């Protein structure tokens, strides 16, 4: 495509976006159908309900979906945009779904374009770029995954984990010196102590786990569904969507309860963005409209990933009762803390560097 045609396409896409944001999606739908295709990357069908969502979007709008490398990581997705800047063919992704830190990085590198969906105002401001370059899509919170065949007195908050009843019972779902999920678990414990400054919360979290280790409650094993079922780690601190999926997979053998703690509710967010070089910019924008509609948000929730608009949906009673029944109380998610990128950098550096000195437990 020559520069004049490309410039015309960009102007058309921008005018369509403006029309969509004014309240009518009709022109966007027609333009997307004319393009006829959406190219995605890094969307496994068993992750967050994506399989059903992709199929539904395609059937609803008659748009073919070209799926690139479902197992691609966030870095791979960004690299795919870089590698296909001048390529309008099938290897160029239209959209990406990446970890929080990759959104601002892609913006700074000039790889993504702004677009504000119709439901923009219901996305928490701390989980989106003010200019619309990237926006949170779904999140998990740190929860306690508990084998209730072994643990009869279920802990409801972080402080409970220090009790003698949980000796040799509590594990992180990773090595806190390198794994984000485990690092986040330490930080969440610090938030539960009342610390708000990232550095102080990281310090409080390290001290919490040092005490947990001293009490003999901490198990230096990476907690998984298998270790939970075997009883090696009957309490695992991990993202709620992983814990809830384990509950379904284990099918009562053993019985599993997932508890969102009363305090220190830490959220981990993924974000959506549209490639600046998207071959199908209107289909990309329509995909975003679908994802951030009530229907799309509930699609993620069915996959146990809390959609970014969850509190809005819950307040409006848009979440079906049978789906709510499978989840921890919606009231607990109102307390979720969404750390900024700067917060993450601060607490990750503190925890990874000081774990050995403060806690002194070699997690394997």
Short mmCIF file of C-alpha atoms in Angstrom, two decimals:
data_model
loop_
_atom_site.label_atom_id
_atom_site.label_comp_id
_atom_site.label_asym_id
_atom_site.label_seq_id
_atom_site.Cartn_x
_atom_site.Cartn_y
_atom_site.Cartn_z
CA UNK A 1 0.00 0.00 0.00
CA UNK A 2 1.47 3.41 -0.97
CA UNK A 3 1.78 6.26 1.51
CA UNK A 4 -1.22 8.21 0.20
CA UNK A 5 -3.51 5.20 0.45
CA UNK A 6 -2.12 4.34 3.88
CA UNK A 7 -2.68 7.92 5.06
CA UNK A 8 -6.23 7.77 3.73
CA UNK A 9 -6.85 4.50 5.57
CA UNK A 10 -5.59 6.03 8.82
CA UNK A 11 -7.86 9.06 8.41
CA UNK A 12 -10.80 6.80 7.67
CA UNK A 13 -10.05 4.73 10.77
CA UNK A 14 -9.82 7.86 12.91
CA UNK A 15 -13.12 9.23 11.61
CA UNK A 16 -14.77 5.87 12.22
CA UNK A 17 -13.38 5.82 15.75
CA UNK A 18 -14.80 9.27 16.40
CA UNK A 19 -18.20 8.17 15.16
CA UNK A 20 -18.09 5.08 17.35
CA UNK A 21 -17.19 7.08 20.42
CA UNK A 22 -20.04 9.48 19.71
CA UNK A 23 -22.44 6.66 20.45
CA UNK A 24 -23.02 4.77 17.21
CA UNK A 25 -21.05 1.67 16.28
CA UNK A 26 -22.84 1.10 12.99
CA UNK A 27 -20.16 2.66 10.78
CA UNK A 28 -17.40 0.84 12.66
CA UNK A 29 -19.17 -2.50 12.24
CA UNK A 30 -19.59 -1.97 8.51
CA UNK A 31 -15.96 -0.90 8.06
CA UNK A 32 -14.75 -3.91 10.04
CA UNK A 33 -16.89 -6.30 8.02
CA UNK A 34 -15.44 -4.80 4.86
CA UNK A 35 -11.92 -5.58 6.10
CA UNK A 36 -13.18 -9.09 6.87
CA UNK A 37 -10.37 -10.23 9.14
CA UNK A 38 -8.81 -9.74 12.57
CA UNK A 39 -5.30 -10.97 13.38
CA UNK A 40 -4.64 -11.83 17.02
CA UNK A 41 -1.57 -13.18 18.81
CA UNK A 42 -0.92 -14.85 22.14
CA UNK A 43 -4.49 -15.92 22.94
CA UNK A 44 -4.67 -19.58 24.07
CA UNK A 45 -8.23 -20.91 23.91
CA UNK A 46 -8.02 -22.23 27.48
CA UNK A 47 -6.89 -18.88 28.93
CA UNK A 48 -9.54 -16.59 30.43
CA UNK A 49 -12.30 -17.99 28.23
CA UNK A 50 -10.71 -16.78 24.99
CA UNK A 51 -11.73 -19.81 22.92
CA UNK A 52 -15.44 -19.08 23.26
CA UNK A 53 -14.93 -15.33 22.90
CA UNK A 54 -13.01 -15.60 19.64
CA UNK A 55 -15.64 -17.91 18.19
CA UNK A 56 -18.48 -15.66 19.32
CA UNK A 57 -16.94 -12.49 17.87
CA UNK A 58 -16.31 -14.19 14.54
CA UNK A 59 -19.86 -15.55 14.34
CA UNK A 60 -21.45 -12.30 15.49
CA UNK A 61 -19.77 -10.09 12.90
CA UNK A 62 -18.82 -12.53 10.16
CA UNK A 63 -15.15 -11.63 10.54
CA UNK A 64 -12.46 -14.28 10.08
CA UNK A 65 -9.92 -14.50 12.89
CA UNK A 66 -6.31 -15.25 12.01
CA UNK A 67 -4.65 -16.52 15.19
CA UNK A 68 -0.88 -16.14 15.42
CA UNK A 69 1.14 -18.16 17.98
CA UNK A 70 -1.36 -18.65 20.82
CA UNK A 71 1.51 -19.36 23.23
CA UNK A 72 3.38 -16.11 22.54
CA UNK A 73 4.48 -14.17 25.61
CA UNK A 74 4.05 -10.43 26.03
CA UNK A 75 7.53 -9.71 24.72
CA UNK A 76 6.88 -11.89 21.67
CA UNK A 77 3.70 -9.98 20.88
CA UNK A 78 5.46 -6.62 20.95
CA UNK A 79 8.30 -8.00 18.82
CA UNK A 80 5.74 -9.23 16.27
CA UNK A 81 4.55 -5.64 15.78
CA UNK A 82 8.13 -4.44 15.38
CA UNK A 83 8.96 -7.15 12.86
CA UNK A 84 5.92 -6.40 10.70
CA UNK A 85 5.86 -2.60 10.54
CA UNK A 86 5.75 -2.60 6.76
CA UNK A 87 3.82 -5.83 6.36
CA UNK A 88 0.09 -5.72 5.67
CA UNK A 89 -0.07 -9.51 5.40
CA UNK A 90 -1.22 -12.31 7.72
CA UNK A 91 1.86 -12.22 10.00
CA UNK A 92 1.14 -8.70 11.21
CA UNK A 93 -0.94 -8.63 14.43
CA UNK A 94 -3.77 -6.14 14.74
CA UNK A 95 -4.07 -6.37 18.52
CA UNK A 96 -2.06 -7.48 21.53
CA UNK A 97 -2.92 -8.66 25.06
CA UNK A 98 0.13 -8.12 27.28
CA UNK A 99 1.32 -7.67 30.84
CA UNK A 100 0.89 -4.19 32.32
CA UNK A 101 4.49 -3.04 31.86
CA UNK A 102 4.44 -3.81 28.13
CA UNK A 103 1.67 -1.29 27.38
CA UNK A 104 3.67 1.83 28.27
CA UNK A 105 6.78 0.33 26.68
CA UNK A 106 4.94 -0.21 23.39
CA UNK A 107 3.55 3.33 23.55
CA UNK A 108 6.99 4.82 24.14
CA UNK A 109 8.33 2.80 21.20
CA UNK A 110 5.59 4.16 18.92
CA UNK A 111 4.14 0.71 18.24
CA UNK A 112 0.50 1.18 19.26
CA UNK A 113 -2.30 3.61 18.46
CA UNK A 114 -4.91 5.20 20.74
CA UNK A 115 -8.54 4.17 20.85
CA UNK A 116 -11.10 4.74 23.59
CA UNK A 117 -13.94 2.21 23.67
CA UNK A 118 -17.55 3.24 24.31
CA UNK A 119 -17.33 2.01 27.92
CA UNK A 120 -14.09 3.93 28.56
CA UNK A 121 -15.37 5.80 31.60
CA UNK A 122 -16.10 2.56 33.48
CA UNK A 123 -12.47 1.38 33.24
CA UNK A 124 -10.60 2.39 36.44
CA UNK A 125 -8.28 5.30 35.67
CA UNK A 126 -5.33 3.60 37.35
CA UNK A 127 -5.62 0.74 34.86
CA UNK A 128 -5.53 2.69 31.60
CA UNK A 129 -3.46 5.17 29.64
CA UNK A 130 -5.14 8.57 29.79
CA UNK A 131 -4.70 9.01 26.04
CA UNK A 132 -6.14 5.60 25.20
CA UNK A 133 -3.00 3.87 23.97
CA UNK A 134 -3.49 0.86 26.30
CA UNK A 135 -6.12 -0.19 28.84
CA UNK A 136 -6.52 -2.93 31.41
CA UNK A 137 -8.64 -5.85 30.25
CA UNK A 138 -8.75 -8.38 33.09
CA UNK A 139 -6.99 -9.08 36.33
CA UNK A 140 -6.47 -11.61 39.07
CA UNK A 141 -5.98 -11.02 42.78
CA UNK A 142 -3.76 -12.94 45.15
CA UNK A 143 -5.83 -15.55 46.97
CA UNK A 144 -5.41 -18.55 49.26
CA UNK A 145 -5.97 -21.88 47.51
CA UNK A 146 -6.78 -24.32 50.32
CA UNK A 147 -7.03 -28.11 50.52
CA UNK A 148 -9.96 -28.30 52.93
CA UNK A 149 -9.61 -32.05 53.32
CA UNK A 150 -6.50 -31.22 55.36
CA UNK A 151 -7.16 -27.65 56.52
CA UNK A 152 -10.36 -27.59 58.55
CA UNK A 153 -10.03 -24.08 59.98
CA UNK A 154 -9.90 -21.96 56.83
CA UNK A 155 -7.81 -18.75 57.05
CA UNK A 156 -9.61 -15.59 55.94
CA UNK A 157 -6.80 -13.04 56.10
CA UNK A 158 -3.01 -12.82 55.91
CA UNK A 159 -2.53 -12.56 59.68
CA UNK A 160 -4.27 -15.92 60.08
CA UNK A 161 -1.43 -17.66 58.24
CA UNK A 162 0.86 -17.03 61.23
CA UNK A 163 -1.25 -19.27 63.49
CA UNK A 164 0.19 -22.56 64.83
CA UNK A 165 -2.63 -24.44 63.09
CA UNK A 166 -0.89 -23.83 59.75
CA UNK A 167 2.52 -25.25 60.57
CA UNK A 168 4.21 -26.68 57.43
CA UNK A 169 1.23 -25.61 55.34
CA UNK A 170 1.79 -22.30 53.52
CA UNK A 171 3.55 -21.95 50.16
CA UNK A 172 4.01 -19.39 47.41
CA UNK A 173 3.34 -20.32 43.78
CA UNK A 174 6.89 -19.54 42.74
CA UNK A 175 10.34 -18.44 43.86
CA UNK A 176 10.03 -14.87 45.23
CA UNK A 177 13.50 -14.05 43.93
CA UNK A 178 12.44 -14.43 40.30
CA UNK A 179 8.71 -15.19 39.87
CA UNK A 180 6.22 -12.33 39.57
CA UNK A 181 3.35 -14.26 41.19
CA UNK A 182 5.43 -15.02 44.27
CA UNK A 183 6.86 -11.49 44.47
CA UNK A 184 3.31 -10.17 44.33
CA UNK A 185 2.34 -12.51 47.17
CA UNK A 186 5.04 -11.05 49.41
CA UNK A 187 3.98 -7.51 48.53
CA UNK A 188 0.31 -8.28 49.19
CA UNK A 189 1.21 -9.54 52.65
CA UNK A 190 2.97 -6.23 53.25
CA UNK A 191 -0.06 -4.23 52.14
CA UNK A 192 -2.12 -6.22 54.62
CA UNK A 193 0.09 -4.88 57.42
CA UNK A 194 -1.18 -1.39 56.61
CA UNK A 195 1.85 -0.18 54.67
CA UNK A 196 0.96 1.90 51.60
CA UNK A 197 4.31 3.16 50.33
CA UNK A 198 5.69 0.48 47.94
CA UNK A 199 9.10 0.31 49.62
CA UNK A 200 7.59 0.07 53.11
CA UNK A 201 5.03 -2.52 51.97
CA UNK A 202 7.81 -4.62 50.43
CA UNK A 203 9.74 -4.43 53.71
CA UNK A 204 6.63 -5.36 55.72
CA UNK A 205 5.97 -8.29 53.38
CA UNK A 206 9.50 -9.61 53.78
CA UNK A 207 9.22 -9.36 57.57
CA UNK A 208 5.86 -11.16 57.42
CA UNK A 209 7.39 -14.10 55.55
CA UNK A 210 10.45 -14.09 57.81
CA UNK A 211 8.11 -14.57 60.76
CA UNK A 212 6.08 -17.17 58.84
CA UNK A 213 9.31 -19.06 58.18
CA UNK A 214 10.46 -18.71 61.82
CA UNK A 215 7.10 -20.08 62.99
CA UNK A 216 7.60 -23.14 60.79
CA UNK A 217 4.50 -22.36 58.74
CA UNK A 218 6.25 -21.54 55.46
CA UNK A 219 7.00 -24.43 53.10
CA UNK A 220 9.93 -23.66 50.72
CA UNK A 221 8.29 -25.49 47.82
CA UNK A 222 6.73 -23.92 44.71
CA UNK A 223 3.03 -24.52 45.27
CA UNK A 224 1.05 -26.16 42.48
CA UNK A 225 -2.18 -28.11 42.07
CA UNK A 226 -0.23 -31.36 42.48
CA UNK A 227 1.51 -30.32 45.71
CA UNK A 228 -1.79 -28.98 47.04
CA UNK A 229 -3.53 -32.30 46.33
CA UNK A 230 -0.67 -34.34 47.77
CA UNK A 231 -0.74 -32.29 50.97
CA UNK A 232 2.83 -31.01 50.65
CA UNK A 233 1.50 -27.45 50.37
CA UNK A 234 -2.14 -27.49 51.58
CA UNK A 235 -2.31 -23.67 51.39
CA UNK A 236 -0.96 -22.00 48.24
CA UNK A 237 -0.86 -18.25 47.66
CA UNK A 238 -1.62 -17.68 43.98
CA UNK A 239 -3.73 -15.76 41.47
CA UNK A 240 -7.41 -16.41 41.98
CA UNK A 241 -8.04 -17.51 38.38
CA UNK A 242 -5.40 -20.23 38.66
CA UNK A 243 -6.81 -21.35 42.01
CA UNK A 244 -10.39 -21.43 40.75
CA UNK A 245 -9.34 -23.40 37.68
CA UNK A 246 -7.54 -25.89 39.93
CA UNK A 247 -10.71 -26.26 41.99
CA UNK A 248 -12.62 -27.28 38.87
CA UNK A 249 -9.86 -29.55 37.56
CA UNK A 250 -9.43 -31.45 40.83
CA UNK A 251 -13.21 -32.08 41.01
CA UNK A 252 -13.35 -32.57 44.76
CA UNK A 253 -10.24 -34.74 45.00
CA UNK A 254 -9.30 -33.00 47.21
CA UNK A 255 -11.91 -30.41 48.06
CA UNK A 256 -10.57 -26.92 47.37
CA UNK A 257 -11.70 -23.57 48.73
CA UNK A 258 -10.47 -20.29 47.25
CA UNK A 259 -10.29 -17.38 49.70
CA UNK A 260 -9.67 -13.75 48.80
CA UNK A 261 -8.16 -12.25 51.97
CA UNK A 262 -9.96 -9.48 53.83
CA UNK A 263 -6.98 -7.16 53.49
CA UNK A 264 -3.99 -6.85 51.18
CA UNK A 265 -6.02 -7.57 48.03
CA UNK A 266 -3.47 -7.11 45.25
CA UNK A 267 -4.47 -7.12 41.59
CA UNK A 268 -2.30 -8.15 38.65
CA UNK A 269 -3.47 -6.61 35.37
CA UNK A 270 -3.13 -7.44 31.67
CA UNK A 271 -3.74 -4.77 29.03
CA UNK A 272 -5.06 -4.51 25.48
CA UNK A 273 -3.67 -2.35 22.67
CA UNK A 274 -4.00 -1.92 18.92
CA UNK A 275 -0.95 -2.02 16.69
CA UNK A 276 -0.06 1.30 15.08
CA UNK A 277 0.49 -0.72 11.90
CA UNK A 278 -2.66 -2.86 12.14
CA UNK A 279 -3.67 -4.19 8.69
CA UNK A 280 -7.28 -4.27 9.91
CA UNK A 281 -7.66 -1.19 12.15
CA UNK A 282 -11.46 -1.16 12.13
CA UNK A 283 -11.73 -4.85 12.97
CA UNK A 284 -9.25 -4.19 15.77
CA UNK A 285 -11.40 -1.38 17.17
CA UNK A 286 -14.54 -3.51 16.88
CA UNK A 287 -12.74 -6.32 18.77
CA UNK A 288 -12.02 -3.83 21.54
CA UNK A 289 -15.65 -2.73 21.60
CA UNK A 290 -16.65 -6.38 21.93
CA UNK A 291 -14.14 -7.10 24.70
CA UNK A 292 -15.20 -4.09 26.76
CA UNK A 293 -18.93 -4.60 26.28
CA UNK A 294 -20.85 -6.33 29.06
CA UNK A 295 -20.88 -9.50 26.94
CA UNK A 296 -17.13 -9.53 26.42
CA UNK A 297 -16.38 -8.74 30.04
CA UNK A 298 -18.55 -11.65 31.17
CA UNK A 299 -16.72 -13.88 28.69
CA UNK A 300 -13.49 -13.29 30.59
CA UNK A 301 -15.25 -13.82 33.90
CA UNK A 302 -16.47 -17.23 32.73
CA UNK A 303 -12.78 -18.06 32.36
CA UNK A 304 -12.27 -16.88 35.98
CA UNK A 305 -10.35 -13.77 34.95
CA UNK A 306 -11.99 -10.74 36.54
CA UNK A 307 -12.79 -8.22 33.81
CA UNK A 308 -11.53 -4.70 34.42
CA UNK A 309 -15.15 -3.47 34.56
CA UNK A 310 -16.13 -6.08 37.16
CA UNK A 311 -17.11 -3.62 39.92
CA UNK A 312 -19.26 -1.70 37.43
CA UNK A 313 -20.97 -4.89 36.25
CA UNK A 314 -21.52 -6.10 39.81
CA UNK A 315 -22.99 -2.75 40.91
CA UNK A 316 -25.42 -2.85 37.97
CA UNK A 317 -26.27 -6.49 38.75
CA UNK A 318 -25.13 -7.58 35.29
CA UNK A 319 -23.29 -10.70 36.51
CA UNK A 320 -25.48 -13.86 36.35
CA UNK A 321 -26.16 -15.44 39.73
CA UNK A 322 -24.83 -18.85 38.69
CA UNK A 323 -21.52 -17.28 37.66
CA UNK A 324 -21.24 -15.24 40.85
CA UNK A 325 -21.83 -18.42 42.84
CA UNK A 326 -18.59 -19.87 41.45
CA UNK A 327 -16.57 -16.85 42.57
CA UNK A 328 -15.47 -15.30 45.86
CA UNK A 329 -17.69 -12.46 47.06
CA UNK A 330 -17.77 -9.45 44.74
CA UNK A 331 -17.42 -7.19 47.79
CA UNK A 332 -13.86 -8.46 48.33
CA UNK A 333 -12.77 -7.23 44.89
CA UNK A 334 -13.79 -3.66 45.71
CA UNK A 335 -10.68 -3.52 47.90
CA UNK A 336 -8.32 -4.53 45.10
CA UNK A 337 -5.15 -2.43 44.82
CA UNK A 338 -3.78 -1.83 41.32
CA UNK A 339 -0.08 -0.93 41.64
CA UNK A 340 1.42 1.49 39.15
CA UNK A 341 4.42 0.52 37.06
CA UNK A 342 6.65 2.58 39.32
CA UNK A 343 5.20 0.79 42.36
CA UNK A 344 5.95 -2.57 40.74
CA UNK A 345 9.53 -1.65 39.95
CA UNK A 346 10.07 -0.48 43.53
CA UNK A 347 8.69 -3.51 45.34
CA UNK A 348 10.07 -6.08 42.90
CA UNK A 349 13.59 -4.73 43.32
CA UNK A 350 13.30 -4.71 47.11
CA UNK A 351 11.83 -8.20 47.43
CA UNK A 352 14.10 -9.99 44.96
CA UNK A 353 17.25 -8.45 46.42
CA UNK A 354 16.39 -8.83 50.10
CA UNK A 355 14.55 -12.17 50.26
CA UNK A 356 17.66 -14.19 51.06
CA UNK A 357 18.88 -11.80 53.72
CA UNK A 358 15.54 -11.19 55.44
CA UNK A 359 13.68 -14.48 55.01
CA UNK A 360 16.52 -16.87 54.21
CA UNK A 361 14.40 -19.62 52.68
CA UNK A 362 15.49 -21.27 49.44
CA UNK A 363 12.25 -21.87 47.52
CA UNK A 364 12.46 -24.69 44.96
#
